[in-house]
Amino acid sequence: MKRDFVTISDLTKNEITEIFELTGKIKESQKKGIDHKILKDKTLAMVFEKPSLRTRVTFETGMTQLGGHAIYLAPADIQLGKRETVPDAARNLSRWVDLIMARVFDHKTVEDLAENATIPVINGLSDLEHPCQILADLYTIVEKKNTLENLIITYVGDGNNVCNSFVAASDILDYRFNIATPAGYEPNKDYVERAKNVNLMYDPHEAVADADIIYTDVWASMGQEQEADKRKQAFAPFQINSELLEHAKKDYLIMHCLPAHRGEEITDNVIDGPRSIVLDEAENRLHVQKGILVWLSQHG
Ligand code: CP
Ligand code: NVA
């Protein structure tokens, strides 16, 4: 049976460990200039309904470094569900390429792609989840703190796709996940109800007090641009700034999936400060996704 990576919950704890081990080897090879063309002559189709810097460049570069090739399909190219149905696009792509990565508005689109493709499908962000981001983030945290066990990751801001994937992963990897959002902007209710290690809070000061990792993301995600002004008001007390961080313990690290809206969810001095690991996090998108591509190619 082919495997997909549509949600974090598609993987078990052991499988995440396998992907992290693979990633470590691939990253080391990359850094030492050792040939690791594990996906020679393989092709990845990258379907985008939304813009991207990191996801596009890291998947495309990753395929090149693994000896394969990636095809970028811009929003106007496929027009999933408009020019042809999602299942038809999935069946056609399955006859030509070896893997599909899709960034979509509606999570159901990436689920339908996975259901109808005979090759692995990877979620490159949907309205519900951003699993590649969270796997890369958790890998980065393990690099910095050696473990996830007993760590407290605090998310301050919008209960969005990034937050949902952190909620889902907290059950698999057993870290505590504190979330501070304004009322009405909580993460997905079903995810939270299922989770056993999640604390929903409404006070960012309380949420950061014992955090090892302090994480934030934009207040209006792609597709919510028309709500941006309303959200700026609701989220103003949830900015990551020097005042908020006075309430944090000493050795916290700052993370952000990027792109950042500087001066909104995070201030310049914090994102550019000594505790920020946002660029290590962005770099690890490349290494971890290479791990995911290889792992999926070997399982199915
Ligand atoms: N973090 C992330 O997915 O960035 P892009 O939207 O630029 O791909
Ligand atoms: N929550 C953001 C993440 C961007 C990488 C969005 O969906 O736009």
Tab-separated table of N, CA and C in Angstrom, residues 99-223:
chain	number	residue	atom	x	y	z
A	99	LEU	N	5.750	11.119	-7.332
A	99	LEU	CA	5.245	11.700	-6.080
A	99	LEU	C	4.495	12.994	-6.408
A	100	ILE	N	3.539	13.333	-5.535
A	100	ILE	CA	2.816	14.609	-5.682
A	100	ILE	C	2.922	15.381	-4.370
A	101	MET	N	3.201	16.667	-4.466
A	101	MET	CA	3.077	17.561	-3.310
A	101	MET	C	2.042	18.612	-3.691
A	102	ALA	N	1.101	18.910	-2.800
A	102	ALA	CA	0.061	19.881	-3.137
A	102	ALA	C	-0.160	20.879	-2.010
A	103	ARG	N	-0.209	22.158	-2.380
A	103	ARG	CA	-0.595	23.239	-1.448
A	103	ARG	C	-1.965	23.728	-1.893
A	104	VAL	N	-2.960	23.557	-1.010
A	104	VAL	CA	-4.348	23.769	-1.410
A	104	VAL	C	-5.095	24.666	-0.415
A	105	PHE	N	-6.226	25.173	-0.839
A	105	PHE	CA	-7.093	25.908	0.093
A	105	PHE	C	-7.818	24.900	0.990
A	106	ASP	N	-8.661	24.070	0.387
A	106	ASP	CA	-9.532	23.163	1.145
A	106	ASP	C	-8.796	21.837	1.423
A	107	HIS	N	-8.705	21.461	2.671
A	107	HIS	CA	-7.999	20.219	3.033
A	107	HIS	C	-8.534	19.010	2.261
A	108	LYS	N	-9.836	19.040	1.961
A	108	LYS	CA	-10.450	17.911	1.251
A	108	LYS	C	-9.795	17.701	-0.129
A	109	THR	N	-9.288	18.768	-0.719
A	109	THR	CA	-8.636	18.628	-2.025
A	109	THR	C	-7.416	17.721	-1.926
A	110	VAL	N	-6.613	17.921	-0.897
A	110	VAL	CA	-5.407	17.081	-0.772
A	110	VAL	C	-5.783	15.654	-0.338
A	111	GLU	N	-6.876	15.534	0.430
A	111	GLU	CA	-7.382	14.187	0.770
A	111	GLU	C	-7.858	13.463	-0.495
A	112	ASP	N	-8.578	14.184	-1.364
A	112	ASP	CA	-9.078	13.571	-2.608
A	112	ASP	C	-7.928	13.201	-3.543
A	113	LEU	N	-6.902	14.042	-3.561
A	113	LEU	CA	-5.723	13.703	-4.379
A	113	LEU	C	-5.126	12.390	-3.878
A	114	ALA	N	-4.954	12.296	-2.567
A	114	ALA	CA	-4.342	11.092	-1.972
A	114	ALA	C	-5.197	9.852	-2.232
A	115	GLU	N	-6.491	10.019	-2.116
A	115	GLU	CA	-7.395	8.869	-2.291
A	115	GLU	C	-7.382	8.347	-3.733
A	116	ASN	N	-7.191	9.239	-4.672
A	116	ASN	CA	-7.295	8.841	-6.086
A	116	ASN	C	-5.957	8.639	-6.788
A	117	ALA	N	-4.871	9.060	-6.155
A	117	ALA	CA	-3.550	8.851	-6.764
A	117	ALA	C	-3.043	7.474	-6.359
A	118	THR	N	-2.262	6.857	-7.237
A	118	THR	CA	-1.652	5.569	-6.883
A	118	THR	C	-0.219	5.777	-6.405
A	119	ILE	N	0.176	7.041	-6.276
A	119	ILE	CA	1.519	7.407	-5.799
A	119	ILE	C	1.375	8.255	-4.529
A	120	PRO	N	2.466	8.382	-3.734
A	120	PRO	CA	2.353	9.152	-2.493
A	120	PRO	C	1.994	10.622	-2.723
A	121	VAL	N	1.130	11.136	-1.856
A	121	VAL	CA	0.728	12.545	-1.893
A	121	VAL	C	1.143	13.211	-0.580
A	122	ILE	N	1.769	14.377	-0.701
A	122	ILE	CA	2.261	15.132	0.460
A	122	ILE	C	1.490	16.443	0.544
A	123	ASN	N	1.016	16.765	1.739
A	123	ASN	CA	0.336	18.040	1.974
A	123	ASN	C	1.371	19.146	2.194
A	124	GLY	N	1.431	20.078	1.253
A	124	GLY	CA	2.355	21.213	1.378
A	124	GLY	C	1.692	22.430	1.992
A	125	LEU	N	0.601	22.240	2.680
A	125	LEU	CA	-0.225	23.221	3.420
A	125	LEU	C	-1.647	23.203	2.876
A	126	SER	N	-2.572	23.086	3.819
A	126	SER	CA	-4.001	23.212	3.510
A	126	SER	C	-4.603	24.128	4.571
A	127	ASP	N	-5.910	24.381	4.486
A	127	ASP	CA	-6.519	25.228	5.513
A	127	ASP	C	-6.507	24.542	6.883
A	128	LEU	N	-6.369	23.222	6.901
A	128	LEU	CA	-6.422	22.486	8.173
A	128	LEU	C	-5.041	22.188	8.769
A	129	GLU	N	-4.054	21.885	7.924
A	129	GLU	CA	-2.759	21.433	8.449
A	129	GLU	C	-1.581	21.921	7.603
A	130	HIS	N	-0.410	21.901	8.238
A	130	HIS	CA	0.857	22.153	7.530
A	130	HIS	C	1.869	21.133	8.068
A	131	PRO	N	1.668	19.856	7.731
A	131	PRO	CA	2.455	18.803	8.397
A	131	PRO	C	3.952	18.833	8.094
A	132	CYS	N	4.355	19.243	6.880
A	132	CYS	CA	5.800	19.296	6.566
A	132	CYS	C	6.487	20.330	7.456
A	133	GLN	N	5.795	21.450	7.667
A	133	GLN	CA	6.330	22.502	8.523
A	133	GLN	C	6.553	21.980	9.943
A	134	ILE	N	5.572	21.302	10.461
A	134	ILE	CA	5.648	20.880	11.865
A	134	ILE	C	6.695	19.776	12.030
A	135	LEU	N	6.818	18.890	11.044
A	135	LEU	CA	7.868	17.867	11.151
A	135	LEU	C	9.251	18.531	11.146
A	136	ALA	N	9.433	19.527	10.270
A	136	ALA	CA	10.716	20.245	10.233
A	136	ALA	C	10.942	21.015	11.537
A	137	ASP	N	9.884	21.584	12.089
A	137	ASP	CA	10.005	22.329	13.349
A	137	ASP	C	10.390	21.400	14.499
A	138	LEU	N	9.752	20.246	14.545
A	138	LEU	CA	10.043	19.316	15.643
A	138	LEU	C	11.463	18.762	15.501
A	139	TYR	N	11.900	18.532	14.275
A	139	TYR	CA	13.283	18.097	14.044
A	139	TYR	C	14.251	19.175	14.555
A	140	THR	N	13.921	20.435	14.264
A	140	THR	CA	14.761	21.567	14.688
A	140	THR	C	14.812	21.641	16.222
A	141	ILE	N	13.670	21.416	16.853
A	141	ILE	CA	13.631	21.477	18.319
A	141	ILE	C	14.509	20.351	18.905
A	142	VAL	N	14.432	19.168	18.319
A	142	VAL	CA	15.264	18.055	18.814
A	142	VAL	C	16.751	18.395	18.620
A	143	GLU	N	17.090	19.015	17.500
A	143	GLU	CA	18.494	19.426	17.285
A	143	GLU	C	18.964	20.371	18.388
A	144	LYS	N	18.081	21.279	18.803
A	144	LYS	CA	18.477	22.307	19.776
A	144	LYS	C	18.401	21.811	21.218
A	145	LYS	N	17.375	20.981	21.507
A	145	LYS	CA	17.122	20.611	22.908
A	145	LYS	C	17.360	19.123	23.165
A	146	ASN	N	17.763	18.396	22.126
A	146	ASN	CA	18.065	16.953	22.198
A	146	ASN	C	16.864	16.036	22.332
A	147	THR	N	15.746	16.540	22.737
A	147	THR	CA	14.573	15.700	22.990
A	147	THR	C	13.299	16.534	22.867
A	148	LEU	N	12.180	15.848	22.776
A	148	LEU	CA	10.886	16.548	22.859
A	148	LEU	C	10.206	16.229	24.178
A	149	GLU	N	10.717	15.167	24.815
A	149	GLU	CA	10.077	14.712	26.054
A	149	GLU	C	10.155	15.781	27.135
A	150	ASN	N	9.052	15.996	27.788
A	150	ASN	CA	8.939	16.970	28.883
A	150	ASN	C	9.133	18.423	28.460
A	151	LEU	N	9.197	18.671	27.156
A	151	LEU	CA	9.319	20.061	26.715
A	151	LEU	C	7.943	20.719	26.686
A	152	ILE	N	7.952	22.024	26.858
A	152	ILE	CA	6.713	22.790	26.705
A	152	ILE	C	6.870	23.714	25.499
A	153	ILE	N	6.029	23.481	24.512
A	153	ILE	CA	6.001	24.333	23.322
A	153	ILE	C	4.773	25.224	23.476
A	154	THR	N	4.991	26.531	23.393
A	154	THR	CA	3.872	27.475	23.532
A	154	THR	C	3.639	28.184	22.212
A	155	TYR	N	2.411	28.138	21.777
A	155	TYR	CA	2.023	28.794	20.533
A	155	TYR	C	1.155	29.994	20.899
A	156	VAL	N	1.551	31.175	20.406
A	156	VAL	CA	0.799	32.392	20.701
A	156	VAL	C	0.283	32.976	19.390
A	157	GLY	N	-1.024	33.133	19.261
A	157	GLY	CA	-1.554	33.732	18.037
A	157	GLY	C	-2.778	33.014	17.519
A	158	ASP	N	-2.828	32.836	16.198
A	158	ASP	CA	-4.024	32.287	15.552
A	158	ASP	C	-4.014	30.759	15.601
A	159	GLY	N	-5.140	30.168	15.967
A	159	GLY	CA	-5.256	28.701	15.998
A	159	GLY	C	-5.448	28.153	14.587
A	160	ASN	N	-4.411	28.266	13.767
A	160	ASN	CA	-4.534	27.984	12.321
A	160	ASN	C	-3.969	26.608	11.949
A	161	ASN	N	-3.711	26.420	10.648
A	161	ASN	CA	-3.174	25.156	10.138
A	161	ASN	C	-1.887	24.719	10.846
A	162	VAL	N	-0.985	25.660	11.073
A	162	VAL	CA	0.290	25.349	11.738
A	162	VAL	C	0.010	24.880	13.168
A	163	CYS	N	-0.868	25.619	13.843
A	163	CYS	CA	-1.235	25.276	15.218
A	163	CYS	C	-1.911	23.902	15.274
A	164	ASN	N	-2.816	23.625	14.335
A	164	ASN	CA	-3.506	22.326	14.310
A	164	ASN	C	-2.513	21.169	14.175
A	165	SER	N	-1.518	21.333	13.313
A	165	SER	CA	-0.548	20.243	13.131
A	165	SER	C	0.282	20.037	14.402
A	166	PHE	N	0.581	21.128	15.115
A	166	PHE	CA	1.273	20.985	16.410
A	166	PHE	C	0.399	20.245	17.418
A	167	VAL	N	-0.918	20.534	17.388
A	167	VAL	CA	-1.847	19.844	18.297
A	167	VAL	C	-1.831	18.346	17.980
A	168	ALA	N	-1.961	18.014	16.689
A	168	ALA	CA	-2.009	16.597	16.285
A	168	ALA	C	-0.705	15.882	16.659
A	169	ALA	N	0.421	16.553	16.462
A	169	ALA	CA	1.718	15.915	16.738
A	169	ALA	C	1.965	15.743	18.235
A	170	SER	N	1.334	16.575	19.053
A	170	SER	CA	1.592	16.499	20.501
A	170	SER	C	1.123	15.167	21.076
A	171	ASP	N	0.110	14.584	20.447
A	171	ASP	CA	-0.377	13.287	20.904
A	171	ASP	C	0.570	12.160	20.522
A	172	ILE	N	1.240	12.331	19.397
A	172	ILE	CA	2.130	11.276	18.900
A	172	ILE	C	3.479	11.346	19.615
A	173	LEU	N	3.963	12.562	19.863
A	173	LEU	CA	5.337	12.710	20.360
A	173	LEU	C	5.424	13.143	21.822
A	174	ASP	N	4.256	13.362	22.437
A	174	ASP	CA	4.229	13.583	23.886
A	174	ASP	C	4.974	14.800	24.408
A	175	TYR	N	4.845	15.939	23.753
A	175	TYR	CA	5.295	17.185	24.387
A	175	TYR	C	4.040	17.906	24.868
A	176	ARG	N	4.227	18.860	25.792
A	176	ARG	CA	3.070	19.647	26.217
A	176	ARG	C	2.913	20.847	25.292
A	177	PHE	N	1.717	21.146	24.909
A	177	PHE	CA	1.485	22.231	23.952
A	177	PHE	C	0.522	23.247	24.551
A	178	ASN	N	1.069	24.419	24.916
A	178	ASN	CA	0.244	25.529	25.412
A	178	ASN	C	-0.156	26.413	24.243
A	179	ILE	N	-1.402	26.815	24.205
A	179	ILE	CA	-1.862	27.683	23.115
A	179	ILE	C	-2.550	28.899	23.720
A	180	ALA	N	-2.104	30.092	23.316
A	180	ALA	CA	-2.807	31.318	23.726
A	180	ALA	C	-3.363	31.997	22.485
A	181	THR	N	-4.690	32.029	22.380
A	181	THR	CA	-5.350	32.705	21.257
A	181	THR	C	-6.410	33.651	21.823
A	182	PRO	N	-6.832	34.632	21.023
A	182	PRO	CA	-8.025	35.382	21.432
A	182	PRO	C	-9.242	34.445	21.347
A	183	ALA	N	-10.273	34.712	22.128
A	183	ALA	CA	-11.486	33.876	22.064
A	183	ALA	C	-12.046	33.921	20.649
A	184	GLY	N	-12.431	32.757	20.147
A	184	GLY	CA	-12.973	32.688	18.784
A	184	GLY	C	-11.932	32.312	17.743
A	185	TYR	N	-10.654	32.262	18.138
A	185	TYR	CA	-9.586	31.927	17.177
A	185	TYR	C	-8.819	30.677	17.622
A	186	GLU	N	-9.498	29.790	18.336
A	186	GLU	CA	-8.876	28.570	18.827
A	186	GLU	C	-8.605	27.610	17.665
A	187	PRO	N	-7.696	26.645	17.868
A	187	PRO	CA	-7.476	25.632	16.832
A	187	PRO	C	-8.691	24.725	16.653
A	188	ASN	N	-8.613	23.837	15.660
A	188	ASN	CA	-9.722	22.938	15.320
A	188	ASN	C	-10.238	22.193	16.558
A	189	LYS	N	-11.559	22.271	16.760
A	189	LYS	CA	-12.179	21.740	17.970
A	189	LYS	C	-11.973	20.218	18.111
A	190	ASP	N	-12.155	19.490	17.006
A	190	ASP	CA	-12.001	18.026	17.059
A	190	ASP	C	-10.576	17.649	17.438
A	191	TYR	N	-9.612	18.381	16.878
A	191	TYR	CA	-8.207	18.089	17.194
A	191	TYR	C	-7.961	18.295	18.692
A	192	VAL	N	-8.477	19.410	19.207
A	192	VAL	CA	-8.224	19.741	20.618
A	192	VAL	C	-8.910	18.718	21.525
A	193	GLU	N	-10.119	18.323	21.158
A	193	GLU	CA	-10.857	17.352	21.984
A	193	GLU	C	-10.130	16.012	22.071
A	194	ARG	N	-9.482	15.631	20.970
A	194	ARG	CA	-8.745	14.357	20.934
A	194	ARG	C	-7.428	14.435	21.694
A	195	ALA	N	-6.864	15.647	21.789
A	195	ALA	CA	-5.491	15.782	22.298
A	195	ALA	C	-5.438	15.669	23.816
A	196	LYS	N	-4.401	15.009	24.327
A	196	LYS	CA	-4.298	14.874	25.779
A	196	LYS	C	-3.226	15.789	26.387
A	197	ASN	N	-2.378	16.388	25.555
A	197	ASN	CA	-1.277	17.199	26.089
A	197	ASN	C	-1.409	18.681	25.761
A	198	VAL	N	-2.643	19.109	25.492
A	198	VAL	CA	-2.846	20.492	25.035
A	198	VAL	C	-3.542	21.329	26.107
A	199	ASN	N	-3.031	22.544	26.335
A	199	ASN	CA	-3.671	23.510	27.242
A	199	ASN	C	-4.146	24.706	26.452
A	200	LEU	N	-5.452	24.902	26.387
A	200	LEU	CA	-5.963	26.115	25.724
A	200	LEU	C	-5.994	27.242	26.729
A	201	MET	N	-5.341	28.361	26.401
A	201	MET	CA	-5.283	29.496	27.321
A	201	MET	C	-5.670	30.753	26.559
A	202	TYR	N	-5.980	31.790	27.279
A	202	TYR	CA	-6.331	33.029	26.596
A	202	TYR	C	-5.407	34.179	27.016
A	203	ASP	N	-4.458	33.870	27.897
A	203	ASP	CA	-3.536	34.884	28.394
A	203	ASP	C	-2.118	34.539	27.922
A	204	PRO	N	-1.572	35.333	26.987
A	204	PRO	CA	-0.243	35.008	26.456
A	204	PRO	C	0.850	35.034	27.531
A	205	HIS	N	0.697	35.904	28.540
A	205	HIS	CA	1.716	35.979	29.600
A	205	HIS	C	1.789	34.667	30.369
A	206	GLU	N	0.617	34.135	30.688
A	206	GLU	CA	0.562	32.851	31.400
A	206	GLU	C	1.117	31.732	30.512
A	207	ALA	N	0.795	31.797	29.219
A	207	ALA	CA	1.195	30.713	28.308
A	207	ALA	C	2.704	30.644	28.099
A	208	VAL	N	3.389	31.793	28.118
A	208	VAL	CA	4.839	31.756	27.860
A	208	VAL	C	5.658	31.497	29.134
A	209	ALA	N	5.015	31.548	30.290
A	209	ALA	CA	5.764	31.543	31.558
A	209	ALA	C	6.724	30.362	31.700
A	210	ASP	N	6.301	29.161	31.291
A	210	ASP	CA	7.191	28.006	31.484
A	210	ASP	C	7.601	27.375	30.147
A	211	ALA	N	7.571	28.175	29.077
A	211	ALA	CA	7.797	27.613	27.735
A	211	ALA	C	9.277	27.421	27.413
A	212	ASP	N	9.579	26.279	26.773
A	212	ASP	CA	10.921	26.058	26.223
A	212	ASP	C	10.998	26.649	24.813
A	213	ILE	N	9.875	26.570	24.110
A	213	ILE	CA	9.782	27.091	22.742
A	213	ILE	C	8.585	28.043	22.688
A	214	ILE	N	8.787	29.214	22.113
A	214	ILE	CA	7.686	30.156	21.917
A	214	ILE	C	7.525	30.356	20.404
A	215	TYR	N	6.330	30.023	19.919
A	215	TYR	CA	6.101	29.941	18.469
A	215	TYR	C	4.964	30.874	18.081
A	216	THR	N	5.109	31.529	16.946
A	216	THR	CA	3.970	32.289	16.430
A	216	THR	C	3.903	32.199	14.914
A	217	ASP	N	2.805	32.645	14.360
A	217	ASP	CA	2.576	32.648	12.909
A	217	ASP	C	1.720	33.881	12.592
A	218	VAL	N	1.540	34.139	11.316
A	218	VAL	CA	0.751	35.316	10.898
A	218	VAL	C	-0.663	35.277	11.488
A	219	TRP	N	-1.262	36.455	11.642
A	219	TRP	CA	-2.615	36.536	12.207
A	219	TRP	C	-3.685	36.266	11.152
A	220	ALA	N	-3.373	36.556	9.888
A	220	ALA	CA	-4.313	36.236	8.796
A	220	ALA	C	-3.569	35.340	7.808
A	221	SER	N	-4.038	34.110	7.669
A	221	SER	CA	-3.389	33.161	6.769
A	221	SER	C	-3.782	33.436	5.328
A	222	MET	N	-3.092	32.777	4.407
A	222	MET	CA	-3.427	32.926	2.987
A	222	MET	C	-4.890	32.538	2.776
A	223	GLY	N	-5.629	33.402	2.128
A	223	GLY	CA	-7.063	33.165	1.924
A	223	GLY	C	-7.909	33.968	2.900
